[in-house]
């Protein structure tokens, strides 16, 4: 590929999505964008990039960003964060929010919906403890295509086999031809919104729980720090932040403190939180 085109794509993706495309990841351009080029009747990847350079604000840019962002996800991914959410976070919030009976949860980078639906199924299993509560699960992602799939609540046999306990599958899914349809009751518990983590969080409000797992790994340190610091302003003082198992805030920002005996679960440090900006 033309080196000038490579530099253009790296700059474009960082500006539009925060994605850092290092030289050792350039192969992703060919594997993910060649099908998109063919879709638009362009024989080579260079022709696609040439069109992007001519019209950098065209809808084609959104398609490129969606194709390049990773949508890998599965139900009950890694288990431990969901166990902690169910066994520790929810009981604590049930006690501290007993007067207001309101709970807001944000799944950033929700992809095709497995994570927010996992949380919703956990909440459904705890329904007796939250009768009369107003609970909102907000799921955001940069990809319109992923969000449309999530809203449908339809999953393949392969997808439901990955992490989903059989008793949960039988209880909340129905087989329809070669797909599994999630219960409308669970689907209705989640509000999906298209959102770029590089944008302002002001319209999102304040959350009691934030899941932002396995997405910050694609950003550089400066972008990670910016997102985490802005996110802290939209978290209640006792809110929990769940990152991916291999992710950490150490060396990135001092705005959070690790919850003792947990991995990648944080609370905002009240002495460090930065003002909204």
Backbone as JSON, one array per atom type, in Angstrom:
{
  "sequence": "XXXXXXXXXXXXXXXXXXXXXXXXXXXXXXXXXXXXXXXXXXXXXXXXXXXXXXXXXXXXXXXXXXXXXXXXXXXXXXXXXXXXXXXXXXXXXXXXXXXXXXXXXXXXXXXXXXXXXXXXXXXXXXXXXXXXXXXXXXXXXXXXXXXXXXXXXXXXXXXXXXXXXXXXXXXXXXXXXXXXXXXXXXXXXXXXXXXXXXXXXXXXXXXXXXXXXXXXXXXXXXXXXXXXXXXXXXXXXXXXXXXXXXXXXXXXXXXXXXXXXXXXXXXXXXXXXXXXX",
  "N": [[0.84, -1.19, 0.0], [0.41, 2.25, -0.71], [2.56, 4.38, 1.1], [1.78, 6.96, 1.8], [-0.97, 6.75, 1.75], [-1.33, 4.97, 3.82], [-0.58, 6.51, 6.01], [-2.54, 8.46, 5.86], [-4.87, 6.96, 6.44], [-4.31, 6.08, 9.04], [-4.34, 8.52, 10.41], [-6.95, 9.4, 9.88], [-8.54, 7.42, 11.13], [-7.76, 7.68, 13.81], [-8.62, 10.29, 14.38], [-11.4, 10.11, 13.97], [-12.32, 7.93, 15.48], [-10.58, 7.33, 17.54], [-9.05, 5.11, 17.37], [-5.93, 3.52, 17.29], [-3.79, 2.86, 14.78], [-1.24, 1.05, 14.38], [1.87, 0.27, 12.66], [2.24, -2.5, 12.65], [-0.3, -3.37, 12.6], [-1.41, -2.79, 10.23], [-2.22, -4.66, 8.43], [-4.83, -5.13, 8.98], [-6.27, -3.26, 7.6], [-6.45, -4.23, 4.97], [-7.76, -6.72, 5.36], [-10.2, -6.0, 6.52], [-11.23, -3.87, 5.06], [-11.22, -4.48, 2.34], [-13.53, -6.06, 1.6], [-15.41, -4.01, 1.89], [-14.61, -2.19, -0.05], [-15.15, -3.7, -2.35], [-17.9, -3.88, -2.12], [-18.61, -1.32, -2.81], [-17.97, -1.29, -5.45], [-15.3, -0.96, -6.07], [-12.13, -1.88, -7.17], [-9.7, -2.14, -5.84], [-8.02, -1.64, -2.67], [-6.61, 0.72, -2.55], [-8.05, 2.34, -4.28], [-10.36, 2.72, -2.83], [-9.37, 4.14, -0.62], [-8.45, 6.35, -1.96], [-10.86, 7.5, -2.76], [-11.86, 8.18, -0.27], [-10.06, 10.16, 0.46], [-10.71, 12.12, -1.33], [-13.31, 12.82, -0.6], [-13.59, 13.35, 2.42], [-15.58, 13.65, 4.34], [-17.71, 12.15, 3.68], [-20.47, 9.74, 3.82], [-19.21, 7.31, 3.52], [-16.99, 7.31, 5.14], [-17.97, 6.75, 7.69], [-18.72, 4.1, 7.3], [-16.23, 2.93, 6.94], [-15.02, 3.38, 9.44], [-16.71, 1.84, 11.05], [-16.17, -0.68, 10.01], [-13.56, -1.02, 10.8], [-13.51, -0.93, 13.56], [-13.43, -3.04, 16.37], [-15.7, -5.61, 17.06], [-15.87, -7.74, 18.74], [-17.36, -9.8, 21.12], [-19.1, -11.44, 23.85], [-21.57, -13.34, 25.68], [-21.67, -13.05, 29.25], [-18.94, -12.53, 29.49], [-15.8, -13.36, 30.64], [-16.81, -13.74, 33.17], [-16.1, -13.13, 36.06], [-16.38, -10.23, 36.45], [-19.16, -9.99, 36.19], [-20.08, -11.63, 38.2], [-19.18, -10.16, 40.39], [-20.63, -7.82, 40.0], [-23.25, -8.81, 40.39], [-23.13, -9.99, 42.99], [-21.91, -8.2, 44.74], [-21.88, -5.39, 43.92], [-24.61, -4.82, 43.16], [-26.14, -5.5, 45.59], [-25.05, -3.54, 47.32], [-25.79, -1.15, 46.06], [-28.55, -1.46, 46.11], [-29.05, -1.07, 48.78], [-28.0, 1.54, 49.25], [-29.48, 3.09, 47.49], [-32.06, 2.85, 48.3], [-34.0, 4.7, 49.06], [-34.48, 6.39, 46.84], [-34.83, 4.61, 44.79], [-33.75, 4.25, 42.18], [-31.69, 3.42, 39.41], [-28.93, 3.56, 37.31], [-27.2, 2.28, 34.56], [-24.37, 2.05, 32.49], [-23.25, 0.74, 29.5], [-20.53, 1.04, 27.75], [-19.27, 0.91, 24.43], [-20.86, -1.29, 23.46], [-21.25, -3.04, 21.4], [-22.64, -5.84, 19.75], [-24.53, -6.32, 21.68], [-24.34, -8.31, 23.67], [-23.14, -7.87, 26.21], [-24.71, -5.74, 27.62], [-27.16, -7.11, 27.61], [-26.51, -9.34, 29.13], [-26.18, -8.13, 31.64], [-28.79, -7.24, 31.99], [-30.19, -9.64, 32.14], [-29.15, -10.61, 34.52], [-30.15, -8.66, 36.25], [-32.85, -9.18, 35.92], [-33.02, -11.67, 37.1], [-32.73, -10.86, 39.66], [-35.02, -9.55, 40.25], [-36.97, -9.53, 42.3], [-35.82, -8.15, 44.38], [-35.79, -5.62, 43.49], [-38.28, -4.5, 43.07], [-40.52, -2.05, 41.97], [-38.57, -0.29, 41.36], [-36.83, 2.09, 39.27], [-34.98, 1.26, 36.69], [-32.36, 1.75, 34.49], [-30.69, 0.71, 31.66], [-28.21, 1.72, 29.67], [-26.85, 1.38, 26.54], [-24.14, 1.9, 24.49], [-22.52, 2.43, 21.32], [-20.14, 2.86, 18.67], [-20.76, 1.83, 16.25], [-23.27, 1.64, 13.92], [-24.28, -0.57, 12.6], [-23.66, -2.7, 14.33], [-25.25, -1.96, 16.51], [-27.84, -2.14, 15.45], [-28.04, -4.88, 15.08], [-27.86, -5.64, 17.75], [-30.22, -4.54, 18.81], [-32.09, -6.17, 17.61], [-31.97, -8.53, 18.97], [-31.33, -11.1, 18.13], [-29.49, -14.05, 17.82], [-26.82, -16.2, 16.75], [-26.32, -19.81, 16.78], [-23.67, -20.29, 17.42], [-23.0, -17.92, 18.78], [-24.66, -17.96, 21.09], [-23.64, -20.13, 22.33], [-21.29, -19.3, 23.41], [-20.3, -18.68, 26.39], [-22.82, -18.42, 27.54], [-24.84, -19.63, 30.05], [-26.59, -22.75, 30.11], [-29.04, -22.89, 31.45], [-29.85, -20.24, 31.48], [-30.02, -19.71, 28.78], [-32.19, -21.39, 28.02], [-34.19, -20.22, 29.52], [-34.45, -17.53, 28.7], [-34.3, -17.35, 25.94], [-35.57, -18.24, 22.68], [-35.65, -20.75, 20.23], [-35.58, -20.13, 16.8], [-35.87, -21.23, 13.71], [-32.69, -21.08, 12.39], [-31.69, -19.4, 14.28], [-31.43, -17.82, 17.56], [-33.79, -16.22, 19.5], [-33.89, -13.53, 21.65], [-35.7, -12.91, 24.68], [-38.37, -10.58, 24.46], [-38.87, -9.11, 26.74], [-36.42, -8.87, 28.03], [-34.98, -7.53, 26.06], [-36.34, -5.09, 26.03], [-35.4, -3.88, 28.29], [-33.1, -2.52, 27.76], [-31.62, 0.42, 26.47], [-30.46, 1.4, 23.44], [-27.91, 3.36, 21.97], [-26.28, 5.28, 19.47], [-22.96, 6.21, 19.81], [-19.93, 8.0, 20.18], [-16.98, 7.6, 21.91], [-15.18, 9.64, 21.9], [-16.62, 11.91, 21.87], [-18.53, 14.49, 23.63], [-19.72, 13.74, 26.92], [-21.87, 14.88, 28.11], [-24.66, 14.75, 27.57], [-25.38, 12.29, 28.45], [-25.78, 11.95, 31.19], [-25.69, 10.91, 34.69], [-24.22, 7.98, 36.1], [-24.59, 4.89, 37.94], [-23.26, 2.55, 37.64], [-20.67, 1.62, 35.47], [-19.72, -0.06, 32.61], [-16.95, -0.46, 30.79], [-15.39, -2.11, 28.92], [-12.6, -3.69, 27.47], [-12.18, -1.91, 25.34], [-10.69, 0.44, 25.59], [-8.15, -0.41, 25.13], [-7.55, -0.03, 22.5], [-6.85, 2.57, 22.15], [-4.55, 5.38, 22.36], [-2.4, 6.43, 25.13], [-2.96, 9.08, 25.93], [-5.54, 9.52, 24.91], [-6.97, 7.52, 26.26], [-6.7, 8.47, 28.93], [-8.1, 10.87, 28.73], [-10.74, 9.99, 28.12], [-11.33, 8.41, 30.39], [-11.1, 10.3, 32.47], [-13.1, 12.16, 31.81], [-15.26, 10.45, 31.95], [-15.4, 9.91, 34.67], [-16.63, 12.11, 35.77], [-19.24, 11.68, 35.24], [-20.09, 9.73, 36.9], [-21.64, 8.46, 39.79], [-20.72, 9.18, 43.25], [-20.26, 6.71, 44.6], [-20.14, 4.92, 42.56], [-19.34, 2.11, 40.39], [-16.69, 1.26, 38.19], [-16.11, -0.87, 35.58], [-13.5, -2.36, 33.94], [-11.79, -4.08, 31.23], [-10.34, -7.35, 31.79], [-7.57, -7.27, 31.35], [-6.99, -4.64, 31.47], [-6.06, -1.46, 32.91], [-6.03, 1.45, 35.08], [-3.77, 2.48, 36.07], [-0.89, 4.42, 35.72], [-2.08, 5.84, 33.78], [-4.25, 7.52, 34.59], [-5.01, 9.28, 37.64], [-7.46, 9.46, 38.68], [-9.07, 7.45, 39.63], [-9.54, 4.77, 42.03], [-8.53, 1.48, 42.82], [-10.82, -1.1, 43.6], [-10.54, -2.92, 46.55], [-9.09, -6.19, 46.46], [-10.05, -6.82, 43.98], [-9.93, -7.13, 40.39], [-9.4, -4.83, 37.93], [-11.66, -3.33, 38.61], [-13.05, -0.36, 39.6], [-13.4, 2.65, 41.62], [-14.32, 6.11, 41.67], [-11.9, 8.36, 42.77], [-12.5, 10.61, 45.2], [-10.85, 12.73, 45.85], [-9.45, 13.22, 43.63], [-10.97, 13.51, 41.36], [-11.76, 15.25, 38.38], [-13.06, 18.47, 37.38], [-16.08, 18.93, 35.44], [-15.84, 19.44, 31.94]],
  "CA": [[0.0, 0.0, 0.0], [1.1, 3.54, -0.75], [2.82, 4.88, 2.46], [0.98, 8.17, 2.03], [-2.33, 6.29, 2.02], [-1.3, 4.37, 5.15], [-0.56, 7.63, 6.97], [-3.86, 9.09, 5.8], [-5.83, 6.1, 7.13], [-4.0, 6.11, 10.47], [-4.81, 9.81, 10.92], [-8.4, 9.43, 9.79], [-9.13, 6.54, 12.15], [-7.53, 8.25, 15.14], [-9.47, 11.48, 14.55], [-12.83, 9.78, 13.97], [-12.71, 6.89, 16.44], [-9.58, 7.14, 18.58], [-8.32, 3.87, 17.09], [-4.53, 3.67, 16.91], [-3.45, 1.84, 13.78], [0.21, 0.97, 14.27], [2.32, -0.39, 11.43], [2.06, -3.94, 12.72], [-1.73, -3.65, 12.47], [-1.86, -2.31, 8.93], [-2.85, -5.76, 7.7], [-6.27, -5.05, 9.23], [-6.87, -2.45, 6.54], [-6.77, -5.1, 3.84], [-8.73, -7.76, 5.72], [-11.51, -5.46, 6.88], [-11.75, -2.87, 4.12], [-11.36, -5.02, 0.99], [-14.95, -6.34, 1.32], [-16.12, -2.74, 1.76], [-14.26, -1.67, -1.37], [-15.9, -4.5, -3.32], [-19.3, -3.49, -1.97], [-18.79, -0.05, -3.52], [-17.54, -1.44, -6.83], [-13.91, -0.52, -6.21], [-11.36, -3.11, -7.35], [-8.56, -2.21, -4.93], [-8.1, -0.85, -1.44], [-6.1, 2.06, -2.86], [-9.14, 3.11, -4.89], [-11.25, 3.09, -1.73], [-8.73, 5.19, 0.16], [-8.45, 7.53, -2.81], [-12.18, 8.12, -2.67], [-11.94, 8.79, 1.07], [-9.25, 11.39, 0.45], [-11.43, 13.12, -2.12], [-14.51, 13.25, 0.14], [-13.34, 12.83, 3.77], [-16.75, 13.77, 5.21], [-18.8, 11.38, 3.09], [-20.94, 8.61, 4.64], [-18.28, 6.2, 3.38], [-16.08, 7.35, 6.29], [-18.63, 6.02, 8.78], [-18.63, 2.67, 6.99], [-14.84, 2.52, 7.18], [-14.81, 3.35, 10.89], [-17.43, 0.68, 11.57], [-15.48, -1.9, 9.59], [-12.27, -1.11, 11.47], [-13.65, -1.08, 15.01], [-13.6, -4.44, 16.73], [-17.0, -5.87, 17.68], [-15.81, -9.02, 19.44], [-18.03, -9.8, 22.42], [-19.86, -12.65, 24.14], [-22.34, -13.3, 26.91], [-20.97, -13.36, 30.5], [-17.52, -12.56, 29.14], [-14.85, -13.42, 31.76], [-17.57, -14.15, 34.36], [-15.84, -12.48, 37.34], [-17.02, -8.92, 36.6], [-20.6, -10.15, 36.34], [-20.28, -12.16, 39.54], [-19.0, -9.03, 41.31], [-21.8, -6.95, 39.8], [-24.42, -9.45, 41.01], [-22.98, -10.36, 44.4], [-21.37, -7.1, 45.56], [-22.33, -4.05, 43.51], [-26.06, -4.68, 43.24], [-26.62, -5.39, 46.98], [-24.64, -2.25, 47.88], [-26.63, -0.11, 45.46], [-29.92, -1.67, 46.6], [-29.12, -0.45, 50.11], [-27.73, 2.99, 49.22], [-30.48, 3.76, 46.67], [-33.37, 2.37, 48.76], [-34.95, 5.82, 49.15], [-34.82, 6.93, 45.52], [-35.21, 3.47, 43.94], [-33.34, 4.5, 40.8], [-30.38, 2.84, 39.1], [-28.54, 3.76, 35.91], [-26.03, 1.49, 34.17], [-23.91, 2.38, 31.15], [-22.34, -0.16, 28.8], [-19.86, 1.71, 26.65], [-18.78, -0.06, 23.44], [-21.75, -2.44, 23.7], [-21.18, -3.94, 20.25], [-23.9, -6.46, 19.33], [-25.5, -6.37, 22.77], [-24.21, -9.41, 24.65], [-22.84, -7.37, 27.56], [-25.87, -5.16, 28.29], [-28.2, -8.12, 27.82], [-26.07, -10.13, 30.28], [-26.53, -7.35, 32.84], [-30.25, -7.21, 32.1], [-30.63, -10.94, 32.63], [-28.8, -10.65, 35.94], [-31.13, -7.82, 36.93], [-34.13, -9.89, 35.89], [-32.93, -12.72, 38.11], [-32.79, -10.19, 40.96], [-36.18, -8.67, 40.16], [-37.7, -9.45, 43.58], [-35.14, -7.17, 45.23], [-35.88, -4.29, 42.88], [-39.67, -4.19, 42.73], [-40.84, -0.63, 42.1], [-37.41, 0.52, 41.0], [-36.62, 2.56, 37.9], [-33.63, 0.83, 36.32], [-32.05, 2.08, 33.1], [-29.44, 0.19, 31.1], [-27.89, 2.46, 28.45], [-25.79, 0.7, 25.8], [-23.7, 2.74, 23.38], [-21.45, 1.92, 20.46], [-19.88, 3.72, 17.52], [-21.19, 1.14, 15.04], [-24.71, 1.55, 13.68], [-24.59, -1.95, 12.21], [-23.65, -3.51, 15.55], [-26.4, -1.58, 17.33], [-29.04, -2.71, 14.85], [-28.03, -6.3, 15.44], [-28.16, -5.74, 19.18], [-31.64, -4.24, 19.01], [-32.9, -7.28, 17.11], [-31.96, -9.61, 19.96], [-31.21, -12.38, 17.44], [-28.12, -14.54, 17.9], [-26.57, -17.5, 16.13], [-25.99, -20.91, 17.69], [-22.3, -20.06, 17.88], [-22.98, -16.82, 19.74], [-25.27, -18.33, 22.38], [-22.79, -21.16, 22.94], [-20.09, -18.68, 23.97], [-20.43, -18.08, 27.71], [-24.19, -18.36, 28.05], [-25.24, -20.86, 30.76], [-27.71, -23.42, 29.46], [-30.3, -22.56, 32.12], [-30.21, -18.89, 31.05], [-30.44, -19.85, 27.38], [-33.54, -21.97, 27.98], [-35.13, -19.34, 30.19], [-34.63, -16.22, 28.08], [-34.19, -17.41, 24.48], [-36.35, -19.23, 21.96], [-35.04, -21.12, 18.94], [-36.41, -19.86, 15.63], [-35.08, -21.67, 12.57], [-31.28, -21.26, 12.76], [-31.32, -18.32, 15.19], [-32.02, -17.78, 18.88], [-34.4, -14.92, 19.76], [-33.92, -13.14, 23.05], [-37.01, -12.5, 25.18], [-38.67, -9.15, 24.32], [-38.82, -8.5, 28.06], [-35.03, -8.51, 28.27], [-34.63, -6.51, 25.06], [-36.95, -3.81, 26.42], [-34.69, -3.32, 29.44], [-31.89, -1.83, 27.3], [-31.73, 1.51, 25.5], [-29.25, 1.46, 22.62], [-27.66, 4.67, 21.36], [-25.0, 5.43, 18.78], [-22.16, 7.18, 20.56], [-18.48, 7.94, 20.02], [-16.36, 7.93, 23.18], [-14.42, 10.87, 21.75], [-17.56, 13.03, 21.98], [-18.9, 14.93, 24.97], [-20.6, 12.85, 27.68], [-22.83, 15.7, 28.85], [-26.05, 14.35, 27.36], [-25.61, 10.94, 28.97], [-26.2, 11.97, 32.59], [-24.84, 10.3, 35.73], [-24.44, 6.54, 36.19], [-24.22, 4.17, 39.16], [-22.36, 1.48, 37.2], [-20.18, 1.79, 34.1], [-18.93, -1.12, 32.0], [-16.19, 0.04, 29.63], [-14.46, -3.24, 28.9], [-11.92, -4.14, 26.24], [-12.22, -0.93, 24.26], [-9.63, 1.42, 25.76], [-6.9, -0.99, 24.65], [-7.32, 0.38, 21.12], [-6.53, 3.98, 22.15], [-3.26, 5.73, 22.96], [-2.49, 6.78, 26.54], [-3.61, 10.4, 26.07], [-6.98, 9.36, 24.66], [-7.49, 6.75, 27.39], [-6.8, 9.35, 30.08], [-9.18, 11.84, 28.48], [-12.02, 9.3, 28.25], [-11.52, 8.01, 31.79], [-11.31, 11.49, 33.3], [-14.43, 12.69, 31.51], [-16.22, 9.46, 32.43], [-15.52, 10.0, 36.13], [-17.56, 13.2, 36.09], [-20.59, 11.17, 35.03], [-20.29, 8.6, 37.8], [-22.0, 8.78, 41.17], [-19.56, 9.01, 44.13], [-20.02, 5.31, 44.96], [-20.31, 4.11, 41.35], [-18.27, 1.18, 40.01], [-16.24, 1.21, 36.81], [-15.56, -2.18, 35.21], [-12.68, -2.4, 32.74], [-11.45, -5.43, 30.81], [-9.44, -8.03, 32.71], [-6.18, -6.91, 31.1], [-6.91, -3.19, 31.45], [-5.81, -0.8, 34.18], [-5.94, 2.91, 35.03], [-2.47, 2.86, 36.61], [-0.02, 4.98, 34.71], [-2.9, 6.56, 32.8], [-4.94, 8.58, 35.31], [-5.1, 9.09, 39.07], [-8.83, 9.81, 39.02], [-9.77, 6.29, 40.19], [-8.83, 3.86, 42.93], [-8.93, 0.09, 42.65], [-11.58, -1.71, 44.68], [-9.68, -3.97, 47.14], [-9.28, -7.61, 46.14], [-10.68, -6.96, 42.67], [-9.1, -6.82, 39.23], [-10.01, -3.97, 36.91], [-12.91, -2.73, 39.09], [-12.6, 0.88, 40.2], [-14.28, 3.73, 42.04], [-13.73, 7.43, 41.52], [-11.24, 8.91, 43.95], [-13.11, 11.94, 45.37], [-9.81, 13.76, 45.96], [-8.75, 13.35, 42.35], [-11.88, 13.7, 40.23], [-11.61, 16.53, 37.72], [-14.35, 19.12, 37.09], [-16.61, 18.74, 34.09], [-15.33, 20.42, 30.99]],
  "C": [[0.88, 1.25, 0.0], [1.3, 4.06, 0.67], [2.0, 6.12, 2.8], [-0.46, 7.8, 2.38], [-2.4, 5.68, 3.44], [-1.36, 5.47, 6.22], [-1.92, 8.32, 7.02], [-4.88, 8.27, 6.59], [-5.59, 6.11, 8.64], [-4.52, 7.39, 11.1], [-6.32, 9.87, 10.94], [-9.04, 8.62, 10.92], [-8.92, 7.08, 13.56], [-8.45, 9.44, 15.39], [-10.93, 11.12, 14.71], [-13.23, 8.8, 15.06], [-11.76, 6.71, 17.61], [-8.71, 5.91, 18.36], [-6.9, 4.18, 16.64], [-4.15, 2.51, 15.99], [-1.94, 1.86, 13.59], [0.59, 0.18, 13.02], [2.12, -1.9, 11.46], [0.6, -4.36, 12.63], [-2.29, -3.23, 11.11], [-2.54, -3.41, 8.1], [-4.37, -5.75, 7.88], [-6.98, -4.22, 8.17], [-7.32, -3.34, 5.39], [-7.88, -6.1, 4.19], [-10.12, -7.21, 5.98], [-12.11, -4.51, 5.85], [-11.88, -3.38, 2.69], [-12.81, -5.39, 0.69], [-15.77, -5.06, 1.15], [-15.85, -2.11, 0.4], [-15.06, -2.39, -2.45], [-17.38, -4.14, -3.29], [-19.6, -2.22, -2.76], [-18.26, -0.09, -4.95], [-16.13, -0.97, -7.1], [-13.01, -1.75, -6.18], [-10.23, -3.25, -6.35], [-8.81, -1.34, -3.7], [-7.6, 0.57, -1.68], [-7.19, 2.94, -3.47], [-10.12, 3.58, -3.81], [-10.66, 4.25, -0.93], [-8.65, 6.48, -0.65], [-9.78, 8.26, -2.77], [-12.36, 8.81, -1.32], [-11.18, 10.12, 1.11], [-9.96, 12.5, -0.31], [-12.61, 13.69, -1.35], [-14.43, 12.73, 1.57], [-14.54, 12.93, 4.72], [-17.95, 13.0, 4.67], [-19.24, 10.25, 4.02], [-20.02, 7.4, 4.58], [-17.3, 6.15, 4.57], [-16.67, 6.57, 7.46], [-18.55, 4.51, 8.56], [-17.23, 2.13, 7.26], [-14.57, 2.39, 8.67], [-15.49, 2.12, 11.5], [-16.71, -0.62, 11.22], [-14.19, -2.1, 10.37], [-12.38, -1.28, 12.98], [-14.02, -2.52, 15.33], [-14.91, -4.64, 17.47], [-17.03, -7.21, 18.42], [-16.45, -8.92, 20.83], [-18.71, -11.14, 22.62], [-20.59, -12.5, 25.46], [-21.47, -13.71, 28.1], [-19.46, -13.45, 30.27], [-16.64, -12.41, 30.4], [-15.51, -13.75, 33.1], [-17.35, -13.3, 35.6], [-16.46, -11.09, 37.47], [-18.53, -9.02, 36.83], [-20.95, -10.76, 37.69], [-20.17, -11.03, 40.57], [-20.18, -8.07, 41.22], [-23.02, -7.51, 40.53], [-24.3, -9.57, 42.52], [-22.55, -9.21, 45.31], [-21.96, -5.74, 45.2], [-23.83, -3.88, 43.66], [-26.58, -4.62, 44.68], [-26.25, -4.05, 47.61], [-25.5, -1.12, 47.34], [-28.08, -0.23, 45.92], [-30.09, -1.01, 47.97], [-28.97, 1.06, 50.04], [-28.76, 3.77, 48.41], [-31.91, 3.4, 47.11], [-34.41, 3.48, 48.8], [-35.41, 6.29, 47.77], [-35.29, 5.84, 44.56], [-34.93, 3.73, 42.45], [-31.92, 3.98, 40.6], [-30.11, 3.03, 37.62], [-27.22, 3.05, 35.64], [-25.67, 1.85, 32.73], [-22.95, 1.31, 30.66], [-21.75, 0.59, 27.61], [-19.28, 0.63, 25.72], [-19.55, -1.37, 23.57], [-21.78, -3.43, 22.55], [-22.57, -4.51, 19.91], [-24.82, -6.84, 20.5], [-25.32, -7.43, 23.84], [-23.96, -8.9, 26.07], [-24.05, -6.72, 28.24], [-26.99, -6.15, 28.52], [-27.8, -9.07, 28.97], [-26.45, -9.42, 31.57], [-28.04, -7.34, 33.06], [-30.8, -8.54, 32.6], [-30.3, -11.13, 34.1], [-29.81, -9.83, 36.75], [-32.49, -8.5, 36.99], [-34.15, -10.99, 36.93], [-33.04, -12.16, 39.53], [-34.04, -9.33, 41.1], [-36.92, -8.49, 41.49], [-37.11, -8.38, 44.49], [-35.31, -5.74, 44.72], [-37.3, -3.96, 42.41], [-39.93, -2.7, 42.97], [-39.68, 0.29, 41.76], [-37.47, 0.97, 39.54], [-35.17, 2.26, 37.54], [-33.43, 1.07, 34.82], [-30.7, 1.51, 32.71], [-29.23, 0.89, 29.75], [-26.69, 1.79, 27.78], [-25.41, 1.53, 24.58], [-22.6, 2.05, 22.58], [-21.31, 2.87, 19.27], [-20.46, 3.13, 16.23], [-22.71, 1.03, 14.93], [-25.12, 0.12, 13.35], [-24.65, -2.86, 13.43], [-24.88, -3.22, 16.4], [-27.71, -2.13, 16.76], [-29.15, -4.2, 15.14], [-28.41, -6.5, 16.89], [-29.66, -5.52, 19.44], [-32.54, -5.4, 18.58], [-33.0, -8.42, 18.13], [-31.86, -10.99, 19.35], [-29.74, -12.8, 17.4], [-28.01, -15.93, 17.29], [-26.3, -18.56, 17.21], [-24.58, -20.72, 18.26], [-22.25, -18.99, 18.96], [-23.59, -17.2, 21.09], [-24.47, -19.43, 23.08], [-21.61, -20.55, 23.69], [-20.42, -17.98, 25.29], [-21.81, -18.1, 28.32], [-24.57, -19.66, 28.74], [-26.51, -21.45, 30.16], [-29.04, -23.06, 30.11], [-30.79, -21.16, 31.75], [-30.7, -18.92, 29.6], [-31.88, -20.34, 27.3], [-34.58, -21.0, 28.53], [-35.45, -18.08, 29.38], [-34.52, -16.21, 26.55], [-35.14, -18.46, 23.92], [-35.71, -19.49, 20.61], [-36.04, -20.84, 17.84], [-35.58, -20.12, 14.39], [-33.62, -21.83, 13.01], [-30.78, -20.17, 13.7], [-31.99, -18.49, 16.55], [-32.51, -16.36, 19.16], [-34.46, -14.65, 21.25], [-35.32, -12.66, 23.44], [-37.22, -11.0, 25.01], [-38.59, -8.41, 25.65], [-37.39, -8.07, 28.4], [-34.58, -7.42, 27.31], [-35.13, -5.14, 25.5], [-36.25, -3.15, 27.6], [-33.5, -2.45, 29.04], [-32.24, -0.74, 26.3], [-30.41, 1.62, 24.75], [-29.13, 2.83, 21.95], [-26.32, 4.64, 20.63], [-24.2, 6.52, 19.47], [-20.68, 6.91, 20.35], [-17.85, 8.41, 21.33], [-15.48, 9.17, 23.11], [-15.3, 12.1, 21.93], [-17.85, 13.37, 23.43], [-19.87, 13.95, 25.62], [-21.78, 13.59, 28.31], [-24.27, 15.22, 28.74], [-26.38, 13.0, 27.99], [-26.11, 10.93, 30.41], [-25.22, 11.26, 33.5], [-25.23, 8.84, 35.89], [-23.95, 5.98, 37.53], [-23.25, 3.03, 38.87], [-21.95, 1.78, 35.76], [-19.35, 0.57, 33.71], [-18.27, -0.53, 30.76], [-15.05, -0.94, 29.41], [-13.92, -3.52, 27.5], [-12.11, -3.2, 25.05], [-11.08, 0.07, 24.38], [-8.28, 0.9, 25.25], [-6.57, -0.55, 23.22], [-6.91, 1.85, 21.0], [-5.12, 4.22, 22.69], [-3.48, 6.25, 24.38], [-3.24, 8.1, 26.75], [-5.12, 10.29, 25.9], [-7.63, 8.56, 25.78], [-7.72, 7.66, 28.6], [-7.95, 10.34, 29.93], [-10.54, 11.2, 28.68], [-12.3, 8.96, 29.7], [-11.8, 9.21, 32.68], [-12.69, 12.09, 33.06], [-15.53, 11.76, 32.0], [-16.46, 9.6, 33.93], [-16.51, 11.07, 36.57], [-19.01, 12.74, 35.99], [-20.87, 9.9, 35.83], [-20.66, 9.1, 39.19], [-20.79, 8.52, 42.07], [-19.24, 7.56, 44.49], [-20.18, 4.37, 43.77], [-19.11, 3.21, 41.12], [-17.98, 1.3, 38.53], [-15.59, -0.14, 36.57], [-14.79, -2.04, 33.9], [-12.42, -3.86, 32.37], [-10.41, -6.03, 31.74], [-7.98, -7.66, 32.55], [-5.96, -5.4, 31.12], [-6.69, -2.62, 32.85], [-5.82, 0.71, 33.99], [-4.56, 3.38, 35.48], [-1.52, 3.29, 35.5], [-0.76, 5.77, 33.66], [-3.58, 7.76, 33.44], [-4.98, 8.25, 36.8], [-6.51, 9.38, 39.59], [-9.57, 8.68, 39.74], [-8.89, 5.55, 41.21], [-9.41, 2.46, 42.78], [-9.73, -0.39, 43.86], [-10.76, -2.88, 45.23], [-10.09, -5.38, 46.72], [-10.0, -7.84, 44.82], [-9.68, -6.62, 41.57], [-9.9, -6.01, 38.24], [-11.4, -3.47, 37.29], [-12.52, -1.53, 39.94], [-13.76, 1.74, 40.71], [-13.55, 5.05, 41.82], [-13.1, 7.83, 42.84], [-11.75, 10.33, 44.14], [-12.08, 13.06, 45.47], [-9.13, 14.05, 44.63], [-9.66, 13.7, 41.17], [-11.76, 15.13, 39.7], [-12.96, 17.14, 37.42], [-14.76, 18.88, 35.66], [-16.11, 19.83, 33.17], [-15.9, 20.19, 29.62]]
}
